[in-house]
Amino acid sequence: MITTHLKLSLPYKTLIKYIEQSNVGTLQQLIEELQELSSLLKSAGGTSTTSVVSGCDLFVRFITLMRNRNMGPVDSDIWESKSFDPVRCFLLDRGKQFMKRLMMSRKKIAQLAYPFITDGVTVLTVNLSRVVLEILSKAHDKMKKFHVLVTVSEPDKEGAMMVKALRDKGIQ
C-alpha cells in the first residue's frame, strides 16, 4: 500500500516525470500538455480533489515563471537555443524546487500552528488535509491532549482517509 505522503505527492511527481519524457518542442505545447495531464489527475480518484486541483495549477504556474527572487534571473541563452532541452532542464529544476518548497511549507505551517492546539481542545476537520495532519502530528509529538472529530465525506471518502492517517500516526 502506498503511504499517505507518497500517494499525495504523486500528482506532482507525475507532472515532473512527464516533463522528463515529453518530446514537445515549445513551452506553449508543454504547458498545454501539462494542463491536459492535470485535468486527468484531477478527475482520477484516490487523493483530495481540492489539493490536486490547486496543487497542479500552482505547479504549472511556478515552473513557468521566468524569474524567481531566490533563483535569480533566467539565463536568456536557454530561450535562444534551437533545442528545447535547456528549457526542459530549467523547468525540471523548477519542478524539483516546487516539491522541496511544498514539503518545507507544510512543516513550517505545522511548526507555527501546533501551539494553537491546547490541552483539552476539540478539532473538527472535514477532509484529508496534509497540512492539518502535519499540525496534529506535531501537537501529538509534543504530548498535547486533544480530540479530533472527522466528518464523513462522500463520495471521495476523504474523512475515512483522514481517520486512517490520524490512527497511523497514533492519534485517536
Short mmCIF file of N, CA and C in Angstrom, two decimals:
data_model
loop_
_atom_site.label_atom_id
_atom_site.label_comp_id
_atom_site.label_asym_id
_atom_site.label_seq_id
_atom_site.Cartn_x
_atom_site.Cartn_y
_atom_site.Cartn_z
N MET A 1 0.84 -1.19 0.00
CA MET A 1 0.00 0.00 0.00
C MET A 1 0.88 1.25 0.00
N ILE A 2 0.49 2.25 -0.78
CA ILE A 2 1.25 3.48 -0.86
C ILE A 2 1.02 4.28 0.41
N THR A 3 2.09 4.84 0.96
CA THR A 3 1.92 5.65 2.16
C THR A 3 1.20 6.94 1.79
N THR A 4 0.57 7.55 2.79
CA THR A 4 -0.18 8.79 2.55
C THR A 4 0.71 9.86 1.95
N HIS A 5 1.92 10.03 2.48
CA HIS A 5 2.83 11.07 1.99
C HIS A 5 3.15 10.85 0.51
N LEU A 6 3.50 9.64 0.15
CA LEU A 6 3.85 9.35 -1.25
C LEU A 6 2.63 9.48 -2.14
N LYS A 7 1.50 8.93 -1.70
CA LYS A 7 0.28 8.96 -2.50
C LYS A 7 -0.13 10.38 -2.82
N LEU A 8 0.00 11.28 -1.86
CA LEU A 8 -0.43 12.66 -2.05
C LEU A 8 0.56 13.48 -2.85
N SER A 9 1.81 13.04 -2.99
CA SER A 9 2.76 13.78 -3.81
C SER A 9 2.85 13.21 -5.22
N LEU A 10 2.14 12.12 -5.49
CA LEU A 10 2.20 11.50 -6.81
C LEU A 10 1.78 12.43 -7.96
N PRO A 11 0.76 13.27 -7.81
CA PRO A 11 0.42 14.14 -8.95
C PRO A 11 1.59 15.02 -9.39
N TYR A 12 2.34 15.55 -8.44
CA TYR A 12 3.47 16.42 -8.79
C TYR A 12 4.61 15.62 -9.39
N LYS A 13 4.85 14.45 -8.83
CA LYS A 13 5.89 13.58 -9.38
C LYS A 13 5.52 13.13 -10.79
N THR A 14 4.23 12.92 -11.02
CA THR A 14 3.76 12.55 -12.35
C THR A 14 4.03 13.69 -13.34
N LEU A 15 3.75 14.91 -12.93
CA LEU A 15 3.98 16.06 -13.80
C LEU A 15 5.47 16.22 -14.11
N ILE A 16 6.32 16.03 -13.11
CA ILE A 16 7.77 16.13 -13.32
C ILE A 16 8.23 15.04 -14.28
N LYS A 17 7.77 13.82 -14.06
CA LYS A 17 8.14 12.70 -14.93
C LYS A 17 7.69 12.97 -16.37
N TYR A 18 6.51 13.56 -16.51
CA TYR A 18 6.01 13.86 -17.84
C TYR A 18 6.92 14.86 -18.55
N ILE A 19 7.38 15.87 -17.82
CA ILE A 19 8.29 16.85 -18.42
C ILE A 19 9.57 16.15 -18.89
N GLU A 20 10.07 15.23 -18.07
CA GLU A 20 11.29 14.49 -18.43
C GLU A 20 11.11 13.70 -19.72
N GLN A 21 9.95 13.09 -19.89
CA GLN A 21 9.73 12.17 -21.01
C GLN A 21 9.04 12.79 -22.22
N SER A 22 8.55 14.00 -22.09
CA SER A 22 7.82 14.64 -23.17
C SER A 22 8.75 14.96 -24.34
N ASN A 23 8.20 14.89 -25.54
CA ASN A 23 9.00 15.21 -26.72
C ASN A 23 8.49 16.47 -27.42
N VAL A 24 7.82 17.36 -26.67
CA VAL A 24 7.32 18.60 -27.25
C VAL A 24 8.50 19.50 -27.62
N GLY A 25 8.24 20.45 -28.50
CA GLY A 25 9.30 21.33 -28.97
C GLY A 25 9.19 22.77 -28.52
N THR A 26 8.06 23.12 -27.85
CA THR A 26 7.90 24.50 -27.40
C THR A 26 7.32 24.54 -25.99
N LEU A 27 7.53 25.66 -25.34
CA LEU A 27 6.99 25.85 -24.00
C LEU A 27 5.47 25.83 -24.03
N GLN A 28 4.88 26.47 -25.02
CA GLN A 28 3.42 26.51 -25.12
C GLN A 28 2.83 25.10 -25.25
N GLN A 29 3.46 24.26 -26.07
CA GLN A 29 2.98 22.88 -26.21
C GLN A 29 3.07 22.15 -24.87
N LEU A 30 4.17 22.35 -24.17
CA LEU A 30 4.35 21.67 -22.88
C LEU A 30 3.30 22.14 -21.88
N ILE A 31 3.06 23.44 -21.83
CA ILE A 31 2.05 23.96 -20.90
C ILE A 31 0.68 23.36 -21.21
N GLU A 32 0.32 23.31 -22.49
CA GLU A 32 -0.97 22.73 -22.88
C GLU A 32 -1.06 21.26 -22.48
N GLU A 33 0.03 20.52 -22.69
CA GLU A 33 0.01 19.11 -22.31
C GLU A 33 -0.02 18.93 -20.80
N LEU A 34 0.69 19.78 -20.05
CA LEU A 34 0.65 19.70 -18.60
C LEU A 34 -0.75 20.02 -18.08
N GLN A 35 -1.41 20.97 -18.70
CA GLN A 35 -2.79 21.30 -18.30
C GLN A 35 -3.72 20.13 -18.58
N GLU A 36 -3.51 19.47 -19.71
CA GLU A 36 -4.33 18.29 -20.05
C GLU A 36 -4.07 17.16 -19.05
N LEU A 37 -2.80 16.92 -18.74
CA LEU A 37 -2.45 15.89 -17.76
C LEU A 37 -3.02 16.26 -16.39
N SER A 38 -2.94 17.53 -16.03
CA SER A 38 -3.51 17.99 -14.76
C SER A 38 -5.00 17.69 -14.69
N SER A 39 -5.70 17.89 -15.79
CA SER A 39 -7.14 17.58 -15.83
C SER A 39 -7.38 16.10 -15.58
N LEU A 40 -6.55 15.26 -16.17
CA LEU A 40 -6.68 13.82 -15.94
C LEU A 40 -6.42 13.47 -14.48
N LEU A 41 -5.40 14.08 -13.89
CA LEU A 41 -5.08 13.82 -12.49
C LEU A 41 -6.21 14.30 -11.57
N LYS A 42 -6.82 15.43 -11.93
CA LYS A 42 -7.92 15.97 -11.13
C LYS A 42 -9.13 15.06 -11.17
N SER A 43 -9.33 14.39 -12.29
CA SER A 43 -10.51 13.52 -12.41
C SER A 43 -10.27 12.13 -11.85
N ALA A 44 -9.01 11.77 -11.62
CA ALA A 44 -8.69 10.46 -11.04
C ALA A 44 -8.97 10.50 -9.54
N GLY A 45 -9.46 9.44 -8.99
CA GLY A 45 -9.77 9.39 -7.56
C GLY A 45 -8.55 9.06 -6.73
N GLY A 46 -8.75 8.97 -5.44
CA GLY A 46 -7.72 8.50 -4.54
C GLY A 46 -6.97 9.58 -3.79
N THR A 47 -7.11 10.82 -4.19
CA THR A 47 -6.49 11.91 -3.44
C THR A 47 -7.50 13.03 -3.29
N SER A 48 -7.17 13.97 -2.45
CA SER A 48 -8.04 15.12 -2.23
C SER A 48 -8.19 15.91 -3.52
N THR A 49 -9.40 16.03 -4.01
CA THR A 49 -9.65 16.75 -5.25
C THR A 49 -9.19 18.20 -5.14
N THR A 50 -9.49 18.85 -4.04
CA THR A 50 -9.10 20.25 -3.86
C THR A 50 -7.60 20.41 -3.91
N SER A 51 -6.87 19.54 -3.23
CA SER A 51 -5.42 19.67 -3.22
C SER A 51 -4.83 19.38 -4.59
N VAL A 52 -5.39 18.44 -5.33
CA VAL A 52 -4.87 18.14 -6.66
C VAL A 52 -5.14 19.30 -7.60
N VAL A 53 -6.36 19.85 -7.56
CA VAL A 53 -6.71 20.98 -8.43
C VAL A 53 -5.78 22.16 -8.16
N SER A 54 -5.71 22.59 -6.91
CA SER A 54 -4.88 23.76 -6.61
C SER A 54 -3.40 23.44 -6.78
N GLY A 55 -2.99 22.25 -6.38
CA GLY A 55 -1.59 21.88 -6.50
C GLY A 55 -1.10 21.81 -7.94
N CYS A 56 -1.88 21.21 -8.81
CA CYS A 56 -1.49 21.13 -10.22
C CYS A 56 -1.43 22.52 -10.85
N ASP A 57 -2.41 23.35 -10.55
CA ASP A 57 -2.41 24.71 -11.09
C ASP A 57 -1.20 25.50 -10.59
N LEU A 58 -0.91 25.41 -9.29
CA LEU A 58 0.25 26.10 -8.74
C LEU A 58 1.56 25.56 -9.32
N PHE A 59 1.63 24.24 -9.49
CA PHE A 59 2.83 23.63 -10.06
C PHE A 59 3.13 24.22 -11.44
N VAL A 60 2.13 24.23 -12.31
CA VAL A 60 2.33 24.73 -13.68
C VAL A 60 2.71 26.22 -13.65
N ARG A 61 2.06 26.99 -12.80
CA ARG A 61 2.41 28.41 -12.70
C ARG A 61 3.83 28.59 -12.18
N PHE A 62 4.18 27.85 -11.16
CA PHE A 62 5.50 28.01 -10.53
C PHE A 62 6.62 27.67 -11.52
N ILE A 63 6.49 26.56 -12.21
CA ILE A 63 7.61 26.16 -13.08
C ILE A 63 7.74 27.06 -14.31
N THR A 64 6.65 27.73 -14.69
CA THR A 64 6.72 28.55 -15.90
C THR A 64 7.01 30.02 -15.61
N LEU A 65 7.11 30.39 -14.33
CA LEU A 65 7.52 31.76 -14.02
C LEU A 65 8.95 31.95 -14.50
N MET A 66 9.22 33.04 -15.15
CA MET A 66 10.53 33.22 -15.75
C MET A 66 11.55 33.84 -14.82
N ARG A 67 11.12 34.32 -13.68
CA ARG A 67 12.04 34.94 -12.74
C ARG A 67 11.57 34.60 -11.34
N ASN A 68 12.52 34.31 -10.49
CA ASN A 68 12.21 33.99 -9.10
C ASN A 68 13.27 34.66 -8.25
N ARG A 69 12.87 35.36 -7.22
CA ARG A 69 13.84 36.13 -6.43
C ARG A 69 14.92 35.24 -5.82
N ASN A 70 14.61 33.98 -5.54
CA ASN A 70 15.59 33.08 -4.95
C ASN A 70 16.45 32.35 -5.98
N MET A 71 16.01 32.35 -7.21
CA MET A 71 16.76 31.63 -8.24
C MET A 71 17.47 32.58 -9.19
N GLY A 72 17.23 33.89 -9.05
CA GLY A 72 17.86 34.86 -9.92
C GLY A 72 17.19 34.87 -11.29
N PRO A 73 17.69 35.74 -12.16
CA PRO A 73 17.08 35.82 -13.49
C PRO A 73 17.37 34.57 -14.30
N VAL A 74 16.50 34.30 -15.21
CA VAL A 74 16.67 33.15 -16.08
C VAL A 74 17.73 33.48 -17.11
N ASP A 75 18.61 32.55 -17.38
CA ASP A 75 19.63 32.72 -18.41
C ASP A 75 18.94 32.85 -19.76
N SER A 76 19.13 33.98 -20.41
CA SER A 76 18.44 34.22 -21.67
C SER A 76 18.90 33.28 -22.78
N ASP A 77 20.06 32.67 -22.61
CA ASP A 77 20.56 31.74 -23.64
C ASP A 77 19.64 30.54 -23.84
N ILE A 78 18.95 30.12 -22.80
CA ILE A 78 18.10 28.94 -22.95
C ILE A 78 16.96 29.21 -23.92
N TRP A 79 16.51 30.45 -24.02
CA TRP A 79 15.40 30.79 -24.90
C TRP A 79 15.85 30.95 -26.36
N GLU A 80 17.14 31.16 -26.54
CA GLU A 80 17.64 31.36 -27.89
C GLU A 80 18.20 30.08 -28.50
N SER A 81 18.25 29.03 -27.73
CA SER A 81 18.74 27.75 -28.23
C SER A 81 17.74 27.17 -29.23
N LYS A 82 18.25 26.46 -30.21
CA LYS A 82 17.38 25.81 -31.19
C LYS A 82 16.73 24.56 -30.60
N SER A 83 17.28 24.08 -29.50
CA SER A 83 16.77 22.89 -28.84
C SER A 83 15.90 23.30 -27.65
N PHE A 84 14.90 22.48 -27.36
CA PHE A 84 14.03 22.72 -26.21
C PHE A 84 14.65 22.15 -24.93
N ASP A 85 15.71 21.37 -25.07
CA ASP A 85 16.31 20.70 -23.91
C ASP A 85 16.75 21.65 -22.79
N PRO A 86 17.39 22.79 -23.08
CA PRO A 86 17.75 23.69 -21.97
C PRO A 86 16.51 24.20 -21.22
N VAL A 87 15.45 24.47 -21.96
CA VAL A 87 14.21 24.93 -21.32
C VAL A 87 13.65 23.79 -20.46
N ARG A 88 13.65 22.57 -20.99
CA ARG A 88 13.16 21.41 -20.24
C ARG A 88 13.95 21.25 -18.94
N CYS A 89 15.27 21.39 -19.00
CA CYS A 89 16.10 21.27 -17.79
C CYS A 89 15.74 22.35 -16.77
N PHE A 90 15.52 23.57 -17.27
CA PHE A 90 15.11 24.67 -16.39
C PHE A 90 13.79 24.35 -15.70
N LEU A 91 12.83 23.86 -16.49
CA LEU A 91 11.50 23.54 -15.93
C LEU A 91 11.58 22.38 -14.95
N LEU A 92 12.42 21.40 -15.22
CA LEU A 92 12.60 20.29 -14.28
C LEU A 92 13.20 20.78 -12.97
N ASP A 93 14.17 21.68 -13.06
CA ASP A 93 14.74 22.25 -11.84
C ASP A 93 13.68 22.99 -11.04
N ARG A 94 12.83 23.74 -11.75
CA ARG A 94 11.75 24.47 -11.09
C ARG A 94 10.76 23.50 -10.44
N GLY A 95 10.46 22.40 -11.12
CA GLY A 95 9.55 21.40 -10.57
C GLY A 95 10.09 20.79 -9.29
N LYS A 96 11.38 20.50 -9.28
CA LYS A 96 12.00 19.94 -8.07
C LYS A 96 12.02 20.97 -6.95
N GLN A 97 12.24 22.23 -7.31
CA GLN A 97 12.20 23.30 -6.32
C GLN A 97 10.79 23.42 -5.72
N PHE A 98 9.78 23.29 -6.57
CA PHE A 98 8.38 23.33 -6.12
C PHE A 98 8.14 22.24 -5.08
N MET A 99 8.57 21.02 -5.37
CA MET A 99 8.37 19.90 -4.44
C MET A 99 9.08 20.17 -3.11
N LYS A 100 10.28 20.69 -3.17
CA LYS A 100 11.04 20.98 -1.96
C LYS A 100 10.32 22.04 -1.12
N ARG A 101 9.87 23.10 -1.78
CA ARG A 101 9.16 24.17 -1.07
C ARG A 101 7.84 23.68 -0.49
N LEU A 102 7.16 22.83 -1.23
CA LEU A 102 5.90 22.27 -0.75
C LEU A 102 6.11 21.55 0.58
N MET A 103 7.12 20.70 0.62
CA MET A 103 7.38 19.94 1.85
C MET A 103 7.83 20.87 2.99
N MET A 104 8.66 21.85 2.68
CA MET A 104 9.13 22.78 3.71
C MET A 104 7.97 23.62 4.24
N SER A 105 7.07 24.02 3.36
CA SER A 105 5.94 24.86 3.77
C SER A 105 5.04 24.14 4.76
N ARG A 106 4.76 22.87 4.49
CA ARG A 106 3.91 22.09 5.39
C ARG A 106 4.53 22.03 6.78
N LYS A 107 5.81 21.78 6.84
CA LYS A 107 6.49 21.68 8.12
C LYS A 107 6.53 23.03 8.84
N LYS A 108 6.74 24.09 8.07
CA LYS A 108 6.77 25.43 8.67
C LYS A 108 5.40 25.81 9.22
N ILE A 109 4.36 25.54 8.47
CA ILE A 109 3.00 25.83 8.94
C ILE A 109 2.71 25.04 10.21
N ALA A 110 3.09 23.76 10.23
CA ALA A 110 2.87 22.93 11.42
C ALA A 110 3.61 23.49 12.62
N GLN A 111 4.84 23.93 12.40
CA GLN A 111 5.64 24.48 13.49
C GLN A 111 4.99 25.74 14.07
N LEU A 112 4.42 26.56 13.20
CA LEU A 112 3.78 27.79 13.66
C LEU A 112 2.39 27.57 14.25
N ALA A 113 1.68 26.54 13.78
CA ALA A 113 0.29 26.35 14.17
C ALA A 113 0.08 25.42 15.35
N TYR A 114 0.99 24.46 15.58
CA TYR A 114 0.71 23.46 16.62
C TYR A 114 0.51 24.07 18.00
N PRO A 115 1.14 25.20 18.36
CA PRO A 115 0.88 25.76 19.69
C PRO A 115 -0.58 26.17 19.92
N PHE A 116 -1.34 26.34 18.84
CA PHE A 116 -2.75 26.67 19.00
C PHE A 116 -3.59 25.45 19.39
N ILE A 117 -3.01 24.27 19.29
CA ILE A 117 -3.67 23.04 19.77
C ILE A 117 -3.32 22.91 21.25
N THR A 118 -4.26 23.29 22.09
CA THR A 118 -4.00 23.26 23.52
C THR A 118 -4.66 22.02 24.15
N ASP A 119 -4.20 21.67 25.31
CA ASP A 119 -4.76 20.52 26.01
C ASP A 119 -6.27 20.69 26.18
N GLY A 120 -7.01 19.63 25.85
CA GLY A 120 -8.45 19.60 26.02
C GLY A 120 -9.25 20.14 24.84
N VAL A 121 -8.59 20.68 23.84
CA VAL A 121 -9.29 21.25 22.69
C VAL A 121 -9.85 20.13 21.80
N THR A 122 -10.94 20.44 21.10
CA THR A 122 -11.50 19.53 20.11
C THR A 122 -11.34 20.17 18.74
N VAL A 123 -10.78 19.42 17.82
CA VAL A 123 -10.53 19.91 16.46
C VAL A 123 -11.51 19.21 15.52
N LEU A 124 -12.15 20.00 14.65
CA LEU A 124 -13.06 19.45 13.64
C LEU A 124 -12.39 19.59 12.28
N THR A 125 -12.32 18.50 11.54
CA THR A 125 -11.79 18.56 10.19
C THR A 125 -12.78 17.87 9.25
N VAL A 126 -12.87 18.35 8.03
CA VAL A 126 -13.90 17.84 7.12
C VAL A 126 -13.35 16.99 5.98
N ASN A 127 -12.03 16.89 5.88
CA ASN A 127 -11.47 16.05 4.83
C ASN A 127 -10.02 15.73 5.14
N LEU A 128 -9.37 15.08 4.22
CA LEU A 128 -7.96 14.76 4.37
C LEU A 128 -7.14 15.97 3.95
N SER A 129 -6.45 16.55 4.91
CA SER A 129 -5.59 17.69 4.65
C SER A 129 -4.20 17.35 5.17
N ARG A 130 -3.22 17.40 4.29
CA ARG A 130 -1.85 17.10 4.71
C ARG A 130 -1.35 18.13 5.70
N VAL A 131 -1.75 19.38 5.51
CA VAL A 131 -1.31 20.43 6.43
C VAL A 131 -1.92 20.21 7.82
N VAL A 132 -3.21 19.97 7.88
CA VAL A 132 -3.87 19.71 9.17
C VAL A 132 -3.27 18.47 9.82
N LEU A 133 -3.03 17.45 9.03
CA LEU A 133 -2.42 16.22 9.55
C LEU A 133 -1.04 16.51 10.14
N GLU A 134 -0.27 17.32 9.47
CA GLU A 134 1.07 17.68 9.95
C GLU A 134 0.98 18.47 11.26
N ILE A 135 0.02 19.39 11.34
CA ILE A 135 -0.17 20.18 12.56
C ILE A 135 -0.55 19.28 13.73
N LEU A 136 -1.53 18.40 13.50
CA LEU A 136 -1.98 17.50 14.57
C LEU A 136 -0.88 16.52 14.97
N SER A 137 -0.10 16.08 14.02
CA SER A 137 1.02 15.18 14.33
C SER A 137 2.05 15.88 15.19
N LYS A 138 2.34 17.12 14.85
CA LYS A 138 3.30 17.90 15.63
C LYS A 138 2.79 18.10 17.05
N ALA A 139 1.50 18.44 17.18
CA ALA A 139 0.91 18.63 18.51
C ALA A 139 0.95 17.32 19.30
N HIS A 140 0.65 16.21 18.64
CA HIS A 140 0.70 14.89 19.28
C HIS A 140 2.13 14.57 19.74
N ASP A 141 3.09 14.87 18.89
CA ASP A 141 4.50 14.63 19.23
C ASP A 141 4.93 15.46 20.45
N LYS A 142 4.30 16.61 20.62
CA LYS A 142 4.62 17.49 21.76
C LYS A 142 3.76 17.16 22.98
N MET A 143 3.10 15.98 22.91
CA MET A 143 2.33 15.45 24.03
C MET A 143 1.08 16.27 24.38
N LYS A 144 0.53 16.97 23.43
CA LYS A 144 -0.72 17.70 23.63
C LYS A 144 -1.86 16.68 23.70
N LYS A 145 -2.83 16.95 24.55
CA LYS A 145 -4.00 16.09 24.71
C LYS A 145 -5.19 16.79 24.06
N PHE A 146 -5.70 16.22 22.97
CA PHE A 146 -6.78 16.85 22.23
C PHE A 146 -7.63 15.78 21.57
N HIS A 147 -8.80 16.17 21.09
CA HIS A 147 -9.72 15.27 20.40
C HIS A 147 -9.88 15.77 18.97
N VAL A 148 -10.09 14.84 18.06
CA VAL A 148 -10.32 15.20 16.66
C VAL A 148 -11.64 14.60 16.22
N LEU A 149 -12.50 15.44 15.66
CA LEU A 149 -13.73 14.98 15.04
C LEU A 149 -13.54 15.09 13.53
N VAL A 150 -13.83 14.00 12.83
CA VAL A 150 -13.68 13.98 11.37
C VAL A 150 -15.05 13.69 10.78
N THR A 151 -15.49 14.55 9.88
CA THR A 151 -16.80 14.35 9.25
C THR A 151 -16.70 13.28 8.17
N VAL A 152 -17.83 12.68 7.88
CA VAL A 152 -17.91 11.73 6.77
C VAL A 152 -18.01 12.56 5.50
N SER A 153 -17.20 12.25 4.54
CA SER A 153 -17.28 13.00 3.28
C SER A 153 -17.49 12.01 2.14
N GLU A 154 -18.50 12.30 1.35
CA GLU A 154 -18.85 11.45 0.22
C GLU A 154 -18.77 12.25 -1.05
N PRO A 155 -18.50 11.70 -2.16
CA PRO A 155 -18.28 10.29 -2.44
C PRO A 155 -16.81 9.87 -2.33
N ASP A 156 -15.92 10.83 -2.04
CA ASP A 156 -14.49 10.53 -2.10
C ASP A 156 -13.90 9.88 -0.85
N LYS A 157 -14.68 9.80 0.21
CA LYS A 157 -14.25 9.11 1.44
C LYS A 157 -13.02 9.75 2.09
N GLU A 158 -12.85 11.06 1.90
CA GLU A 158 -11.69 11.73 2.49
C GLU A 158 -11.72 11.69 4.01
N GLY A 159 -12.90 11.74 4.60
CA GLY A 159 -12.99 11.66 6.05
C GLY A 159 -12.40 10.35 6.56
N ALA A 160 -12.75 9.25 5.91
CA ALA A 160 -12.21 7.93 6.30
C ALA A 160 -10.70 7.89 6.09
N MET A 161 -10.22 8.52 5.01
CA MET A 161 -8.77 8.55 4.78
C MET A 161 -8.07 9.36 5.87
N MET A 162 -8.71 10.45 6.32
CA MET A 162 -8.12 11.26 7.39
C MET A 162 -8.07 10.48 8.69
N VAL A 163 -9.15 9.75 9.00
CA VAL A 163 -9.17 8.95 10.23
C VAL A 163 -8.04 7.92 10.19
N LYS A 164 -7.86 7.26 9.06
CA LYS A 164 -6.79 6.26 8.93
C LYS A 164 -5.42 6.92 9.09
N ALA A 165 -5.22 8.07 8.46
CA ALA A 165 -3.93 8.77 8.56
C ALA A 165 -3.65 9.19 10.00
N LEU A 166 -4.69 9.66 10.70
CA LEU A 166 -4.52 10.03 12.11
C LEU A 166 -4.17 8.82 12.96
N ARG A 167 -4.87 7.72 12.75
CA ARG A 167 -4.60 6.49 13.50
C ARG A 167 -3.19 5.97 13.22
N ASP A 168 -2.77 6.05 11.95
CA ASP A 168 -1.41 5.62 11.60
C ASP A 168 -0.35 6.41 12.36
N LYS A 169 -0.68 7.63 12.73
CA LYS A 169 0.26 8.48 13.48
C LYS A 169 0.04 8.36 14.99
N GLY A 170 -0.87 7.49 15.41
CA GLY A 170 -1.12 7.26 16.83
C GLY A 170 -2.08 8.26 17.45
N ILE A 171 -2.79 8.99 16.63
CA ILE A 171 -3.77 9.96 17.15
C ILE A 171 -5.15 9.31 17.09
N GLN A 172 -5.80 9.20 18.27
CA GLN A 172 -7.09 8.53 18.34
C GLN A 172 -8.25 9.46 18.28
#
